[in-house]
């Protein structure tokens, strides 16, 4: 008979954690979805008839995966208890994503060689498991500060400008602050933010919360730490900030030009600019809308799909393939067009492994979006542009909708549930798996070059 000491068992558990990080993460999120589904099935969770299993499962998945797609009208269908369950699930999902991303960053940095570990440390800002506790505290503190500040502004605005009782104003303020920071997109108004399209005191704080949440903890901490010395920012932080600004400005200009009088005809010039900014910020990947998404032009849908697909920053609460992935691919293409031997950005050479990982994530994401789109289009009465919009929104955990989600067959809604789950955890676990699977061969095969193009 063999006996093992407590220290030995702890080491065994640590090894198991390093070998199966993805499995543990998936199990944790599945558990949260299961508990949320059971709570939403309770009669007290609904205002009228109890929710069906599909309604409860879809809503719980959307909340935990901080997506925002709905099959019921949130403020009408769910009771105060149901709304509270959704809020808790959103917070668990958002904090869980940021924590998981940072913890896996720690794991990656410990499994790589020295040179790769230094690169990982530059983005995660943690290189040892001893920093985990401090990192977890920072995740919670950042969420509390941002959500608290936004909730305070929204509460005062709802109470003063819209004559809501203080208790209701406080609930609306807290709910939308949490939903915004976690890029969830759930709203307690049937039209999302459409009734506040001209109110910067509502739209701007929520947009700021979504942007900060989408940047990710490493970026926010590094900006705060080195705010007076931006030259010392890591490549990850520089790429994330640059792409965020470009997509925000470019997206706002795109909405302003393509929509015009279509969905913003009743707004003045200043209000159109505000609405365009709100749409641009929330298309990556928060899911709030201050104009009618279903009434937008087809070309605006296509532009929104692109913004949703790119998504937010790595390690943040947003989804998509991430701005760093898109930036790496863009730099690789530009370098190839110029005949450059290396892909360089901000005086740094992007490693070949990073380029391969970016290409893998992007192409797998395309396949994950295209295949369900083809299947649902073949079996539903809706147009392919509507289906593509919904599928992309689910996979990128955005939550914007053309209005057909609730009308889809239950088995199509199951597909969206799976896509939300894959989109929430897939890029994180896939990126970690690719980094952990990096191996070194003692030989290389003879080089050959097939004809391209």
XYZ file of C-alpha atoms in Angstrom:
453
model
C 0.000 0.000 0.000
C 1.314 3.440 -0.933
C 0.657 6.624 1.003
C 1.052 10.171 -0.258
C 1.675 13.262 1.804
C -0.620 16.340 1.634
C 2.184 18.220 -0.094
C 2.414 15.467 -2.680
C -1.322 15.553 -3.271
C -1.173 19.354 -3.697
C 1.586 18.966 -6.269
C -0.454 16.320 -8.075
C -3.447 18.623 -8.201
C -1.221 21.417 -9.520
C 0.100 19.165 -12.283
C -3.449 18.104 -13.141
C -4.491 21.749 -13.346
C -1.676 22.514 -15.761
C -2.568 19.516 -17.893
C -6.321 20.129 -17.992
C -6.902 23.897 -17.703
C -9.420 23.970 -20.541
C -11.477 21.135 -19.068
C -11.727 22.830 -15.682
C -12.724 26.155 -17.232
C -15.412 24.536 -19.373
C -16.766 22.576 -16.409
C -16.997 25.748 -14.325
C -18.942 27.671 -16.939
C -21.228 24.702 -17.650
C -21.963 24.496 -13.936
C -22.881 28.188 -13.799
C -25.190 27.789 -16.799
C -26.849 24.735 -15.233
C -27.502 26.519 -11.927
C -28.754 29.616 -13.736
C -31.124 27.531 -15.859
C -32.605 25.852 -12.775
C -33.122 29.209 -11.030
C -34.798 30.743 -14.093
C -37.124 27.735 -14.307
C -38.573 28.571 -10.904
C -42.074 30.104 -11.085
C -40.890 33.095 -9.027
C -38.398 34.015 -11.781
C -41.098 34.900 -14.322
C -43.729 37.636 -14.192
C -46.420 35.353 -15.652
C -46.212 31.786 -16.850
C -43.008 30.004 -15.790
C -40.241 29.916 -18.360
C -39.856 26.903 -20.600
C -36.630 24.914 -20.449
C -35.421 26.442 -23.727
C -36.159 29.984 -22.546
C -34.330 29.400 -19.269
C -31.358 27.649 -20.898
C -30.980 30.263 -23.620
C -31.187 33.170 -21.161
C -28.794 31.582 -18.653
C -26.249 30.810 -21.373
C -26.563 34.299 -22.809
C -26.010 35.814 -19.350
C -23.079 33.615 -18.274
C -21.449 34.025 -21.695
C -22.164 37.789 -21.445
C -23.837 37.833 -24.841
C -27.220 39.531 -24.533
C -29.203 37.618 -27.155
C -32.715 37.028 -25.831
C -35.752 34.922 -26.680
C -37.978 36.805 -24.220
C -38.482 40.497 -23.469
C -36.323 40.821 -20.365
C -38.216 43.577 -18.468
C -41.622 42.112 -19.361
C -41.111 38.359 -19.061
C -38.810 38.121 -16.043
C -39.701 39.164 -12.509
C -37.429 41.097 -10.185
C -36.029 37.773 -8.965
C -35.406 36.661 -12.543
C -33.649 39.941 -13.343
C -31.489 39.526 -10.232
C -30.512 36.003 -11.332
C -29.574 37.331 -14.765
C -27.498 40.112 -13.169
C -25.590 37.662 -10.966
C -24.951 35.357 -13.920
C -23.623 38.293 -15.939
C -21.250 39.285 -13.145
C -20.049 35.711 -12.662
C -19.536 35.299 -16.392
C -17.714 38.601 -16.849
C -15.413 38.254 -13.853
C -14.900 34.616 -14.731
C -13.744 35.443 -18.236
C -11.243 38.055 -17.072
C -10.002 35.781 -14.286
C -9.725 32.754 -16.546
C -7.879 34.726 -19.204
C -5.378 36.048 -16.664
C -4.928 32.688 -14.919
C -4.317 30.906 -18.197
C -1.842 33.644 -19.025
C 0.003 32.748 -15.831
C -0.108 29.076 -16.796
C 1.210 29.777 -20.276
C 4.050 31.895 -18.941
C 5.162 29.048 -16.659
C 5.135 26.423 -19.407
C 7.063 28.344 -22.057
C 10.779 28.753 -22.449
C 12.516 31.850 -21.063
C 12.241 34.030 -24.170
C 8.578 33.178 -24.713
C 7.877 33.631 -20.996
C 9.151 37.193 -21.149
C 6.756 37.891 -24.022
C 3.850 36.366 -22.096
C 4.782 38.326 -18.984
C 4.634 41.583 -20.928
C 0.950 41.024 -21.669
C -0.254 39.252 -18.515
C 1.991 41.197 -16.094
C 2.192 38.031 -13.961
C 4.906 35.392 -14.192
C 4.333 33.260 -11.105
C 1.419 31.569 -9.420
C 2.230 33.630 -6.353
C 0.774 36.633 -8.189
C -2.606 34.946 -8.679
C -4.168 36.295 -5.498
C -3.098 39.841 -6.317
C -4.412 39.450 -9.847
C -7.797 38.216 -8.626
C -8.082 41.200 -6.292
C -7.302 43.537 -9.178
C -9.998 41.931 -11.339
C -12.623 42.494 -8.641
C -11.437 46.001 -7.752
C -11.430 47.163 -11.374
C -14.948 45.824 -11.888
C -16.191 47.420 -8.666
C -14.689 50.825 -9.471
C -15.960 51.011 -13.053
C -19.379 49.540 -12.313
C -19.796 51.700 -9.210
C -18.928 54.934 -11.002
C -21.171 54.187 -13.986
C -24.023 53.028 -11.738
C -23.832 56.283 -9.761
C -24.093 58.419 -12.911
C -26.941 56.346 -14.344
C -28.853 56.305 -11.046
C -28.785 60.068 -10.735
C -29.805 60.487 -14.379
C -32.713 58.039 -14.174
C -33.964 59.666 -10.975
C -33.564 63.313 -12.004
C -34.293 63.318 -15.734
C -36.818 60.470 -15.944
C -38.545 60.805 -12.549
C -37.881 57.219 -11.543
C -38.233 56.435 -7.826
C -34.820 56.185 -6.216
C -35.051 52.431 -5.680
C -35.966 51.809 -9.323
C -33.347 54.271 -10.560
C -30.698 52.539 -8.437
C -31.672 49.104 -9.779
C -31.641 50.321 -13.390
C -28.306 52.048 -12.840
C -26.616 49.033 -11.251
C -28.038 46.555 -13.767
C -26.942 48.510 -16.839
C -23.545 49.338 -15.333
C -22.836 45.649 -14.691
C -24.268 44.643 -18.059
C -22.190 47.312 -19.793
C -18.856 46.626 -18.114
C -19.210 42.904 -18.753
C -20.177 43.538 -22.389
C -23.413 41.611 -21.814
C -25.934 43.899 -23.507
C -28.913 42.897 -21.344
C -31.221 45.876 -20.792
C -34.236 46.519 -18.590
C -35.955 48.456 -21.363
C -37.739 46.662 -24.187
C -36.035 48.844 -26.789
C -32.595 48.578 -25.185
C -31.209 52.155 -25.302
C -33.447 53.404 -28.122
C -35.415 55.657 -25.753
C -32.131 57.307 -24.732
C -30.525 57.747 -28.153
C -30.225 61.511 -27.573
C -29.131 61.312 -23.926
C -25.329 61.363 -23.529
C -25.667 60.882 -19.745
C -27.041 57.403 -20.410
C -25.301 56.323 -23.615
C -21.773 57.606 -22.926
C -21.270 56.058 -19.445
C -22.508 52.680 -20.701
C -20.265 52.953 -23.777
C -17.262 53.840 -21.582
C -17.970 50.838 -19.361
C -18.080 48.513 -22.375
C -14.831 49.929 -23.745
C -12.963 49.580 -20.435
C -14.301 46.073 -19.907
C -13.349 45.128 -23.446
C -9.745 46.324 -23.090
C -8.846 43.673 -20.558
C -7.179 43.819 -17.154
C -3.530 43.736 -18.352
C -4.060 46.710 -20.657
C -5.912 48.816 -18.088
C -3.329 48.131 -15.378
C -0.412 48.878 -17.673
C -1.956 52.139 -18.868
C -2.552 53.240 -15.276
C 0.940 52.202 -14.195
C 2.773 53.751 -17.138
C 0.349 56.555 -17.992
C 3.176 59.098 -18.124
C 5.488 56.812 -20.093
C 3.491 55.340 -22.972
C 6.731 54.437 -24.736
C 7.134 51.677 -22.152
C 3.787 50.087 -22.948
C 3.993 46.494 -24.142
C 3.260 45.592 -27.751
C -0.011 43.996 -26.651
C -1.194 47.202 -24.976
C -0.183 49.386 -27.915
C -1.993 47.148 -30.422
C -5.123 46.928 -28.267
C -5.382 50.687 -27.726
C -4.611 51.563 -31.348
C -7.141 49.103 -32.767
C -9.777 50.148 -30.233
C -9.491 53.802 -31.232
C -9.445 53.020 -34.960
C -12.474 50.742 -34.767
C -14.418 53.152 -32.561
C -13.817 56.121 -34.844
C -14.119 54.135 -38.053
C -17.245 52.363 -36.871
C -18.924 55.616 -35.814
C -18.146 57.222 -39.185
C -19.456 54.119 -40.949
C -22.781 54.167 -39.080
C -23.138 57.907 -39.616
C -22.691 57.540 -43.389
C -24.594 54.327 -44.089
C -27.634 54.941 -41.912
C -28.244 58.682 -42.252
C -31.992 59.200 -42.472
C -32.852 55.496 -42.362
C -32.828 54.886 -38.603
C -31.611 58.284 -37.391
C -33.848 60.556 -39.443
C -35.570 61.933 -36.345
C -32.278 62.937 -34.735
C -30.312 66.148 -35.067
C -26.682 66.242 -36.157
C -25.231 66.044 -32.634
C -27.616 63.256 -31.685
C -26.721 61.317 -34.848
C -23.054 61.513 -33.919
C -23.893 60.276 -30.405
C -26.012 57.424 -31.774
C -23.273 56.447 -34.229
C -20.679 56.394 -31.456
C -22.990 54.336 -29.253
C -23.569 51.808 -32.020
C -19.859 51.613 -32.807
C -18.888 51.031 -29.175
C -21.559 48.404 -28.593
C -21.023 46.511 -31.840
C -17.729 45.283 -30.339
C -19.230 43.282 -28.455
C -21.636 44.757 -25.890
C -24.957 44.395 -27.683
C -26.796 47.524 -26.560
C -28.446 49.477 -29.368
C -29.759 53.037 -29.424
C -31.261 52.703 -32.924
C -33.393 49.935 -34.412
C -30.960 47.235 -35.542
C -33.643 45.348 -37.439
C -34.435 48.410 -39.558
C -30.850 49.051 -40.623
C -29.662 48.812 -44.223
C -28.141 45.532 -45.353
C -24.760 47.192 -45.834
C -24.901 48.423 -42.232
C -25.564 44.870 -41.086
C -22.485 43.752 -42.998
C -20.328 46.436 -41.406
C -21.690 45.513 -37.979
C -20.888 41.850 -38.640
C -17.277 42.815 -39.355
C -17.043 44.843 -36.126
C -18.611 42.003 -34.145
C -16.272 39.454 -35.688
C -13.160 41.463 -34.793
C -14.430 42.034 -31.271
C -12.610 43.516 -28.297
C -9.288 43.045 -26.515
C -7.771 39.786 -25.296
C -8.427 39.152 -21.626
C -11.415 41.511 -21.610
C -15.116 40.825 -21.253
C -15.785 41.191 -24.984
C -15.766 38.474 -27.617
C -14.745 38.097 -31.250
C -11.401 36.941 -32.600
C -9.865 39.894 -30.682
C -8.279 43.075 -31.994
C -4.761 41.710 -31.528
C -5.531 38.748 -33.796
C -6.909 41.058 -36.471
C -3.954 43.438 -36.157
C -1.407 40.628 -36.463
C -3.092 39.315 -39.606
C -3.246 42.818 -41.093
C 0.470 43.393 -40.410
C 1.348 40.009 -41.920
C -0.590 40.825 -45.105
C 0.946 44.289 -45.347
C 4.463 42.905 -44.854
C 3.881 40.260 -47.511
C 2.586 42.833 -49.997
C 5.713 44.921 -49.425
C 8.014 41.928 -49.708
C 9.266 42.297 -46.150
C 10.895 39.180 -44.637
C 9.397 39.887 -41.193
C 6.124 41.235 -39.836
C 7.053 44.242 -37.705
C 4.905 46.539 -35.605
C 5.953 49.263 -33.154
C 9.611 48.371 -33.645
C 8.979 44.774 -32.679
C 9.075 41.624 -34.814
C 6.003 39.437 -34.495
C 7.047 35.824 -34.015
C 6.146 33.155 -36.556
C 4.310 31.207 -33.831
C 2.094 34.214 -33.077
C 1.316 34.612 -36.765
C 0.291 30.957 -37.050
C -1.859 31.196 -33.934
C -3.639 34.288 -35.265
C -4.293 32.588 -38.599
C -5.602 29.470 -36.849
C -7.988 31.406 -34.605
C -9.305 33.519 -37.492
C -9.886 30.650 -39.934
C -11.528 28.448 -37.299
C -13.780 31.374 -36.386
C -14.783 31.786 -40.027
C -15.665 28.092 -40.238
C -17.631 28.218 -36.978
C -19.700 31.119 -38.333
C -20.184 29.906 -41.901
C -21.266 26.305 -41.277
C -24.160 27.079 -38.857
C -25.213 29.934 -41.134
C -25.549 27.547 -44.074
C -27.468 24.991 -42.017
C -29.919 27.439 -40.426
C -30.483 29.236 -43.739
C -31.419 25.957 -45.427
C -33.994 25.117 -42.753
C -35.534 28.497 -41.898
C -37.596 31.110 -43.783
C -35.200 33.966 -43.002
C -32.681 35.565 -45.343
C -29.024 34.620 -45.236
C -28.016 38.137 -44.164
C -30.279 37.908 -41.106
C -29.018 34.436 -40.224
C -25.382 35.477 -40.660
C -25.985 38.451 -38.384
C -27.530 36.309 -35.616
C -24.887 33.573 -35.866
C -22.027 36.089 -35.777
C -23.651 37.891 -32.865
C -23.929 34.622 -30.926
C -20.397 33.423 -31.659
C -18.831 36.802 -30.861
C -21.009 37.114 -27.718
C -22.301 40.487 -28.918
C -26.057 40.194 -28.484
C -27.190 42.492 -31.289
C -30.105 41.053 -33.249
C -32.177 41.751 -36.315
C -35.167 40.574 -34.281
C -35.471 36.956 -35.404
C -33.842 35.103 -32.475
C -37.109 34.356 -30.691
C -38.722 33.254 -33.983
C -36.127 30.589 -34.765
C -36.974 26.933 -34.210
C -35.846 25.479 -30.887
C -33.121 23.409 -32.527
C -31.751 26.537 -34.187
C -31.760 28.258 -30.808
C -29.765 25.310 -29.448
C -27.192 26.015 -32.164
C -26.990 29.624 -30.963
C -26.551 28.396 -27.367
C -23.602 26.254 -28.450
C -22.154 29.134 -30.454
C -22.388 31.491 -27.472
C -20.537 28.976 -25.311
C -17.870 28.320 -27.939
C -17.471 32.024 -28.631
C -17.082 32.841 -24.952
C -14.461 30.253 -24.055
C -13.176 29.086 -27.416
C -10.690 31.879 -28.237
C -9.284 31.867 -24.678
C -8.830 28.117 -24.341
C -7.752 27.705 -27.968
C -5.106 30.410 -27.688
C -3.792 28.863 -24.491
C -3.820 25.370 -25.981
C -1.876 26.545 -29.012
C 0.745 28.167 -26.790
C 1.017 25.152 -24.480
C 1.339 22.744 -27.402
C 4.394 24.557 -28.731
C 7.145 21.997 -29.171
C 10.692 21.966 -30.471
C 11.888 19.432 -33.055
C 15.471 18.265 -33.381
C 15.221 18.243 -37.171
C 13.468 20.120 -40.003
C 12.231 18.647 -43.257
C 13.489 19.919 -46.650
C 11.780 23.154 -47.646
C 9.418 23.363 -50.632
C 7.061 26.036 -51.970
C 3.767 25.157 -53.671
C 2.344 27.752 -56.051
C 0.062 30.220 -54.244
C -2.671 32.099 -56.090
